[in-house]
Every structure is written in structure tokens, then in C-alpha cells.
Amino acid sequence: MDEKEIGIYEDVLEFISLGLSHILKRIPDTSKSKVEEIRLRYGAPLNIYISNSDYFVTEEGRLTTEASQGRIVGKKDIMETFQLISNYSVYAFEEEMKNGFITLKGGHRVGLGGKVLYGVNGIETIKDISSLNIRIAREKRGVSEKLIKFITDGPNKVYNTLIVSPPQCGKTTMLRDLIRILSNGDRLLGLRGMKVGVIDERFELAGVYNGMPQFDIGMRTDVLAGCNKRDGTIMLIRAMSPDVIAMDEIGSIHDVEAIHEAIKAGIRILATIHGDDLDDLISKRSLKILLEEKVFKRYIFLDNSKGVGTVKDIIDGNTFKSIYK
Amino acid sequence: MPLVKLFGSILIIISTSLIGFYYGGKYTDRLSNLIYLEQCFKILETEIVYGANPLPEALTNVYKKGNKKVSFVFKEISDHLKANKNGDLFQSFYSVVGILRNSLSLKDEDIELFLSLGRVLGSSDRKDQEKNFNFLFKQISVLQREAKIEKDKNEKLYKNLGILSGITILIILL
């Protein structure tokens, strides 16, 4: 398992300029398998995040918390890395750059910082790239298996479920794995495969690269990448007859409308949202409606108290009582 | 003995003519290669502006679609790009300068134009790339015109010079 994780890290290094990737290749193997983010900022020391804590990387590939010892990232490093990331073809990533990031082969995402240029139709492009945030996507197959029995009722019925957690706690990973299991079905869990429609507004769930999902999201899954939730829901209902619609990061009033549309059509919803606990959800105006209408039957709360993706609690949406453990 | 003389004279005339044709032919080569190069640029423009294909792929496509006499250069660049992951497209363009000069008979100004493409290619959005290509087409047509004039002027000159210098040598020797 570890070797595969190291392999993923080294694949990502292919997209980093030689000067930096030589250094990053030298960090200890035990750390390689846990790197979450590699951050390049013009004029600042090379910075990586491992298990939620940050380190600087020295010229010799040593990890340190001492900023002064870190290898300073230069303009050339950023430019070369950007060339590799965009495959020497900025024009091919025009649309993606408007969203502020580029998806790499393997589903990894690179966030861009720089000078944003506006055109007639909103953001046109980003120029003078000054920082790059390479987020290493790690597929965690099977992390949601233990949740299946809480959110399903019978072989092809799933409750409307909302996954709630603060950022960087594994919401999207959890949702992606749920999609995979529901879509493939699982004989051991007594689950028949369902048609799942995924609205992947931020290209995170399926990690589509060149039209091909980079993550295993199951064999009965249809993806609408880059589509907003309201349009996506209507498109899926009309054309794809899904049993379940999955969406990431709901929150706006339009998302609530989308969910209402889906429910009207008898489709089940899987969604995620930023938040800490139930009170936090109630304080969000749009979510309050959904809570009061008891749309969601299960709320799954995640945190990182015992590592990323720890299930804190599962709450029944009708009684608002915990059903976990 | 006269037979040997005749054979020697023919040999001298053939070899000097060949030298003349070789130098004269360079002018024809340059012109036709510039025309092929323009075709390749047009294919590349389509690949980028309409196809939005990433460069390594776009360059390979130019190789496949273009006239192989010139388009193999683009394959060289694409291969260089894939092999050297140093994030510098210009280096990959620069790596084929020798081929351009020696095998394609291009002159320094043609090569400079070619390299200027390597400086801007892929570094901006499609609209901007299109502008750069239009600029490139204008410049290459200027070079083609110049190559044509030079060809008309020099090709015949070198060819005649070859034959005539053969004859001159013969006269001196005989």
C-alpha cells in the first residue's frame, strides 16, 4: 500500500521543475506517502504539508520547521513547473484556469495564484503566476464501507445523506468512495448497483482529465464535469434517469433548489457541505430550509481527531438523534 | 588515347556541373521548404486555436499531417519535449537548429523566425496564439518572396557557372 502511495507522490513530481523535483525526491519515504500538498511561492521557501502539519524542505531534501533553511523558490522554478503542469499549452487549459486551478493526470489539482485578468465575460485568465499549490489526490478505496449500513435501507435504496466536515477532513474522498460502492454494488454488503449521476462542479470528485475520470467512481456512474448543480440536476433528471445524484460542497440557495428538483423526481441525494456540527448547519440560511423540511435522512459528521476522515457521528435526520455505535 | 581524353573531359564537365547544380539547388530547396514550413505552421495553428490540443500532441499531429520533408522537424521537437522535462519549450526548438540549417537549407533569418515561434508557443490563451500565428504568416511570406527572388537570381547563375567553369578547365587543360 505504502509503495503505491509513494508512487503517486513520484508521479506528481514529474510535473515539477527539475531543480525542485530533485530536492523533493530526497525526502524520506515515510513522509513521501503522506504528503498532501506541495506549495510553491515565488520568493518563499519550498513548503509541503504532511498529515496537516507544514514543513519546509532544505536544499538537501531534509524536512524542517525552520523557514530560513528552506530552499527558496524562484521565478524560474514556478515558470518551468507551470509549463510542465499545463503541458506547454496554456491555451488548452483556458477554461480550467478561469476556475483558478488545473487538474493533472491522476486527478491531482494545482491551484494557481497570480494576477487575474478580467474580460467581458468575467475572469479571462491568470497571468504572472506567483504561487502554485499542488494537492495530491489520494483515493482511499473502502473508507466508506462501514458507513453503508447506516445510509442504506434494502439492496437498492439509499437515504438522502449529507456529509458534514471542516475542510481537509476527507469529505470528498468519503463521498467519492460512497459513489463507487453504490454504483458498483456490493454483494457482501447486500447492495445492488445503482445508477449514480455525479455533478462534479469543481472537478474534484471524478478528477476528469481529457474526458476520462481519474478516480474509480463505479461502473454505473455518469459524470457532468464543470456543471453547476442546478443545471446539472435538471440535465441528469431529463437524460440519465439516475437513482442517486451526488454533488460536492452544497451551500447556495440554487443548490437547495436543485435538491428540491431531484427529490420531486424521486431521486436520492448524496452531498457534502462545510461545517462542524448541527448548530453550524442551522446557522446557514439555505441549509436551514433543508433541515426543517427533513430532506436529509442521515447526517454524517467527519473530523480528523483520529486521522483524516474519522467518523465523529451519524445523526438520523428525522429524530436528530445519533445512530452511530 | 583520344578516348581517355574524351572520358576525362566528360568527367570534369559532369563534376563541375554537379557542384553548380548543388549550390543552385539550395535556393530552390530553401524556397520549397519555406512553403512546406508555412503549411506546417498552418496545421499547428489549427491544432492549437481550434483543436486546443496540448503541444506534444499537436506537434506530433503536425508531423503526421504535414509534408514529411519538413514536418519531421516537429516530431523531433515533440520527442525532445517529452524526453527533457525541463519545462523549457525554447530549448526544444533550439535543438533542431542544426537540422534546419543543414538539411533544409534554411538561412539564419528563417531560423530566427522559427525560433521566435518557440518563444511564444503555448504561453498564452488561444486568442493570443492566433495573433502570434498571423504575425508569423506575414513574416514567412516576406521570407518566401525574398527566397524566390534569390532563387531566380542565383539558381541559373550557379548552374551556368558550374558548366562554364568545367568548359574553362577543359580549354586550359587541352
mmCIF file of N, CA and C in Angstrom, chain A residues 14 16-18 79-81 83-84 86-95 124-125 210, chain B residues 48 52-56 58 81 84-89 121-127 129:
data_model
loop_
_atom_site.group_PDB
_atom_site.id
_atom_site.type_symbol
_atom_site.label_atom_id
_atom_site.label_comp_id
_atom_site.label_asym_id
_atom_site.label_seq_id
_atom_site.Cartn_x
_atom_site.Cartn_y
_atom_site.Cartn_z
ATOM 1 N N GLU A 14 6.804 14.448 -11.431
ATOM 2 C CA GLU A 14 7.028 14.587 -12.873
ATOM 3 C C GLU A 14 6.599 15.962 -13.387
ATOM 4 N N ILE A 16 6.887 18.752 -11.717
ATOM 5 C CA ILE A 16 7.596 19.838 -11.042
ATOM 6 C C ILE A 16 8.957 20.025 -11.692
ATOM 7 N N SER A 17 9.411 21.264 -11.776
ATOM 8 C CA SER A 17 10.662 21.563 -12.479
ATOM 9 C C SER A 17 11.811 20.748 -11.887
ATOM 10 N N LEU A 18 12.780 20.419 -12.736
ATOM 11 C CA LEU A 18 13.868 19.531 -12.316
ATOM 12 C C LEU A 18 14.549 20.009 -11.035
ATOM 13 N N MET A 79 7.894 29.125 -13.227
ATOM 14 C CA MET A 79 7.587 29.133 -14.654
ATOM 15 C C MET A 79 7.727 27.741 -15.260
ATOM 16 N N GLU A 80 8.821 27.072 -14.925
ATOM 17 C CA GLU A 80 9.054 25.743 -15.500
ATOM 18 C C GLU A 80 7.999 24.754 -15.030
ATOM 19 N N THR A 81 7.669 24.825 -13.746
ATOM 20 C CA THR A 81 6.653 23.919 -13.223
ATOM 21 C C THR A 81 5.318 24.184 -13.899
ATOM 22 N N GLN A 83 4.851 25.364 -16.852
ATOM 23 C CA GLN A 83 4.922 24.825 -18.218
ATOM 24 C C GLN A 83 4.639 23.323 -18.221
ATOM 25 N N LEU A 84 5.225 22.619 -17.256
ATOM 26 C CA LEU A 84 5.030 21.169 -17.213
ATOM 27 C C LEU A 84 3.594 20.829 -16.855
ATOM 28 N N SER A 86 0.920 22.636 -17.378
ATOM 29 C CA SER A 86 0.000 22.939 -18.469
ATOM 30 C C SER A 86 0.424 22.215 -19.746
ATOM 31 N N ASN A 87 1.428 21.359 -19.649
ATOM 32 C CA ASN A 87 1.892 20.605 -20.810
ATOM 33 C C ASN A 87 2.303 21.554 -21.939
ATOM 34 N N TYR A 88 2.954 22.642 -21.575
ATOM 35 C CA TYR A 88 3.411 23.676 -22.502
ATOM 36 C C TYR A 88 2.259 24.334 -23.267
ATOM 37 N N SER A 89 1.050 24.167 -22.804
ATOM 38 C CA SER A 89 -0.105 24.581 -23.602
ATOM 39 C C SER A 89 -1.126 25.305 -22.748
ATOM 40 N N VAL A 90 -0.842 26.559 -22.444
ATOM 41 C CA VAL A 90 -1.772 27.328 -21.625
ATOM 42 C C VAL A 90 -3.142 27.375 -22.288
ATOM 43 N N TYR A 91 -3.138 27.492 -23.635
ATOM 44 C CA TYR A 91 -4.398 27.629 -24.357
ATOM 45 C C TYR A 91 -5.322 26.435 -24.169
ATOM 46 N N ALA A 92 -4.741 25.267 -23.856
ATOM 47 C CA ALA A 92 -5.576 24.075 -23.703
ATOM 48 C C ALA A 92 -6.277 24.063 -22.344
ATOM 49 N N PHE A 93 -5.844 24.943 -21.443
ATOM 50 C CA PHE A 93 -6.427 24.935 -20.101
ATOM 51 C C PHE A 93 -7.143 26.243 -19.782
ATOM 52 N N GLU A 94 -7.494 26.976 -20.854
ATOM 53 C CA GLU A 94 -8.143 28.266 -20.678
ATOM 54 C C GLU A 94 -9.328 28.206 -19.721
ATOM 55 N N GLU A 95 -10.211 27.243 -19.993
ATOM 56 C CA GLU A 95 -11.440 27.168 -19.209
ATOM 57 C C GLU A 95 -11.134 26.849 -17.749
ATOM 58 N N GLU A 124 -10.834 36.185 -17.264
ATOM 59 C CA GLU A 124 -10.341 35.719 -18.551
ATOM 60 C C GLU A 124 -9.194 34.732 -18.368
ATOM 61 N N THR A 125 -8.214 35.130 -17.588
ATOM 62 C CA THR A 125 -7.097 34.216 -17.360
ATOM 63 C C THR A 125 -6.289 34.683 -16.157
ATOM 64 N N ASN A 210 -8.831 14.978 -19.663
ATOM 65 C CA ASN A 210 -9.010 14.555 -21.053
ATOM 66 C C ASN A 210 -10.245 13.685 -21.237
ATOM 67 N N ILE B 48 -3.914 24.193 -32.453
ATOM 68 C CA ILE B 48 -3.937 24.967 -31.217
ATOM 69 C C ILE B 48 -5.210 25.785 -31.089
ATOM 70 N N ALA B 52 -7.312 22.972 -29.644
ATOM 71 C CA ALA B 52 -6.849 23.113 -28.260
ATOM 72 C C ALA B 52 -6.136 21.856 -27.778
ATOM 73 N N ASN B 53 -5.406 21.212 -28.663
ATOM 74 C CA ASN B 53 -4.641 20.030 -28.261
ATOM 75 C C ASN B 53 -3.344 20.459 -27.574
ATOM 76 N N PRO B 54 -2.961 19.743 -26.516
ATOM 77 C CA PRO B 54 -1.697 20.081 -25.853
ATOM 78 C C PRO B 54 -0.524 19.958 -26.824
ATOM 79 N N LEU B 55 0.501 20.753 -26.600
ATOM 80 C CA LEU B 55 1.595 20.868 -27.569
ATOM 81 C C LEU B 55 2.256 19.572 -28.023
ATOM 82 N N PRO B 56 2.668 18.692 -27.096
ATOM 83 C CA PRO B 56 3.352 17.483 -27.578
ATOM 84 C C PRO B 56 2.492 16.734 -28.598
ATOM 85 N N ALA B 58 -0.049 18.122 -30.362
ATOM 86 C CA ALA B 58 -0.238 18.976 -31.538
ATOM 87 C C ALA B 58 0.961 18.867 -32.473
ATOM 88 N N LEU B 81 10.810 17.369 -26.320
ATOM 89 C CA LEU B 81 9.976 17.886 -25.244
ATOM 90 C C LEU B 81 9.615 16.782 -24.263
ATOM 91 N N ASN B 84 13.024 15.590 -22.403
ATOM 92 C CA ASN B 84 13.626 16.513 -21.436
ATOM 93 C C ASN B 84 12.551 17.263 -20.693
ATOM 94 N N LYS B 85 12.321 16.870 -19.471
ATOM 95 C CA LYS B 85 11.255 17.539 -18.736
ATOM 96 C C LYS B 85 11.809 18.741 -17.980
ATOM 97 N N ASN B 86 12.435 19.643 -18.712
ATOM 98 C CA ASN B 86 12.981 20.799 -18.003
ATOM 99 C C ASN B 86 12.098 22.035 -18.129
ATOM 100 N N GLY B 87 10.912 21.836 -18.686
ATOM 101 C CA GLY B 87 9.960 22.938 -18.706
ATOM 102 C C GLY B 87 10.357 24.088 -19.602
ATOM 103 N N ASP B 88 11.199 23.833 -20.591
ATOM 104 C CA ASP B 88 11.626 24.926 -21.450
ATOM 105 C C ASP B 88 11.392 24.564 -22.910
ATOM 106 N N LEU B 89 10.336 25.115 -23.472
ATOM 107 C CA LEU B 89 9.971 24.799 -24.841
ATOM 108 C C LEU B 89 11.012 25.333 -25.823
ATOM 109 N N LEU B 121 5.026 30.085 -28.276
ATOM 110 C CA LEU B 121 4.080 28.981 -28.439
ATOM 111 C C LEU B 121 3.617 28.451 -27.079
ATOM 112 N N GLY B 122 2.314 28.330 -26.943
ATOM 113 C CA GLY B 122 1.766 27.692 -25.754
ATOM 114 C C GLY B 122 1.738 28.547 -24.513
ATOM 115 N N SER B 123 2.304 29.755 -24.600
ATOM 116 C CA SER B 123 2.429 30.513 -23.358
ATOM 117 C C SER B 123 1.232 31.416 -23.082
ATOM 118 N N SER B 124 0.242 31.393 -23.964
ATOM 119 C CA SER B 124 -0.896 32.287 -23.721
ATOM 120 C C SER B 124 -2.182 31.637 -24.208
ATOM 121 N N ASP B 125 -3.276 32.382 -24.084
ATOM 122 C CA ASP B 125 -4.564 31.796 -24.468
ATOM 123 C C ASP B 125 -4.711 31.745 -25.993
ATOM 124 N N ARG B 126 -5.816 31.168 -26.431
ATOM 125 C CA ARG B 126 -5.963 30.880 -27.857
ATOM 126 C C ARG B 126 -5.998 32.129 -28.710
ATOM 127 N N LYS B 127 -6.670 33.173 -28.196
ATOM 128 C CA LYS B 127 -6.771 34.399 -28.971
ATOM 129 C C LYS B 127 -5.373 34.948 -29.254
ATOM 130 N N GLN B 129 -2.554 33.329 -29.150
ATOM 131 C CA GLN B 129 -1.800 32.424 -30.014
ATOM 132 C C GLN B 129 -2.131 32.680 -31.481
#
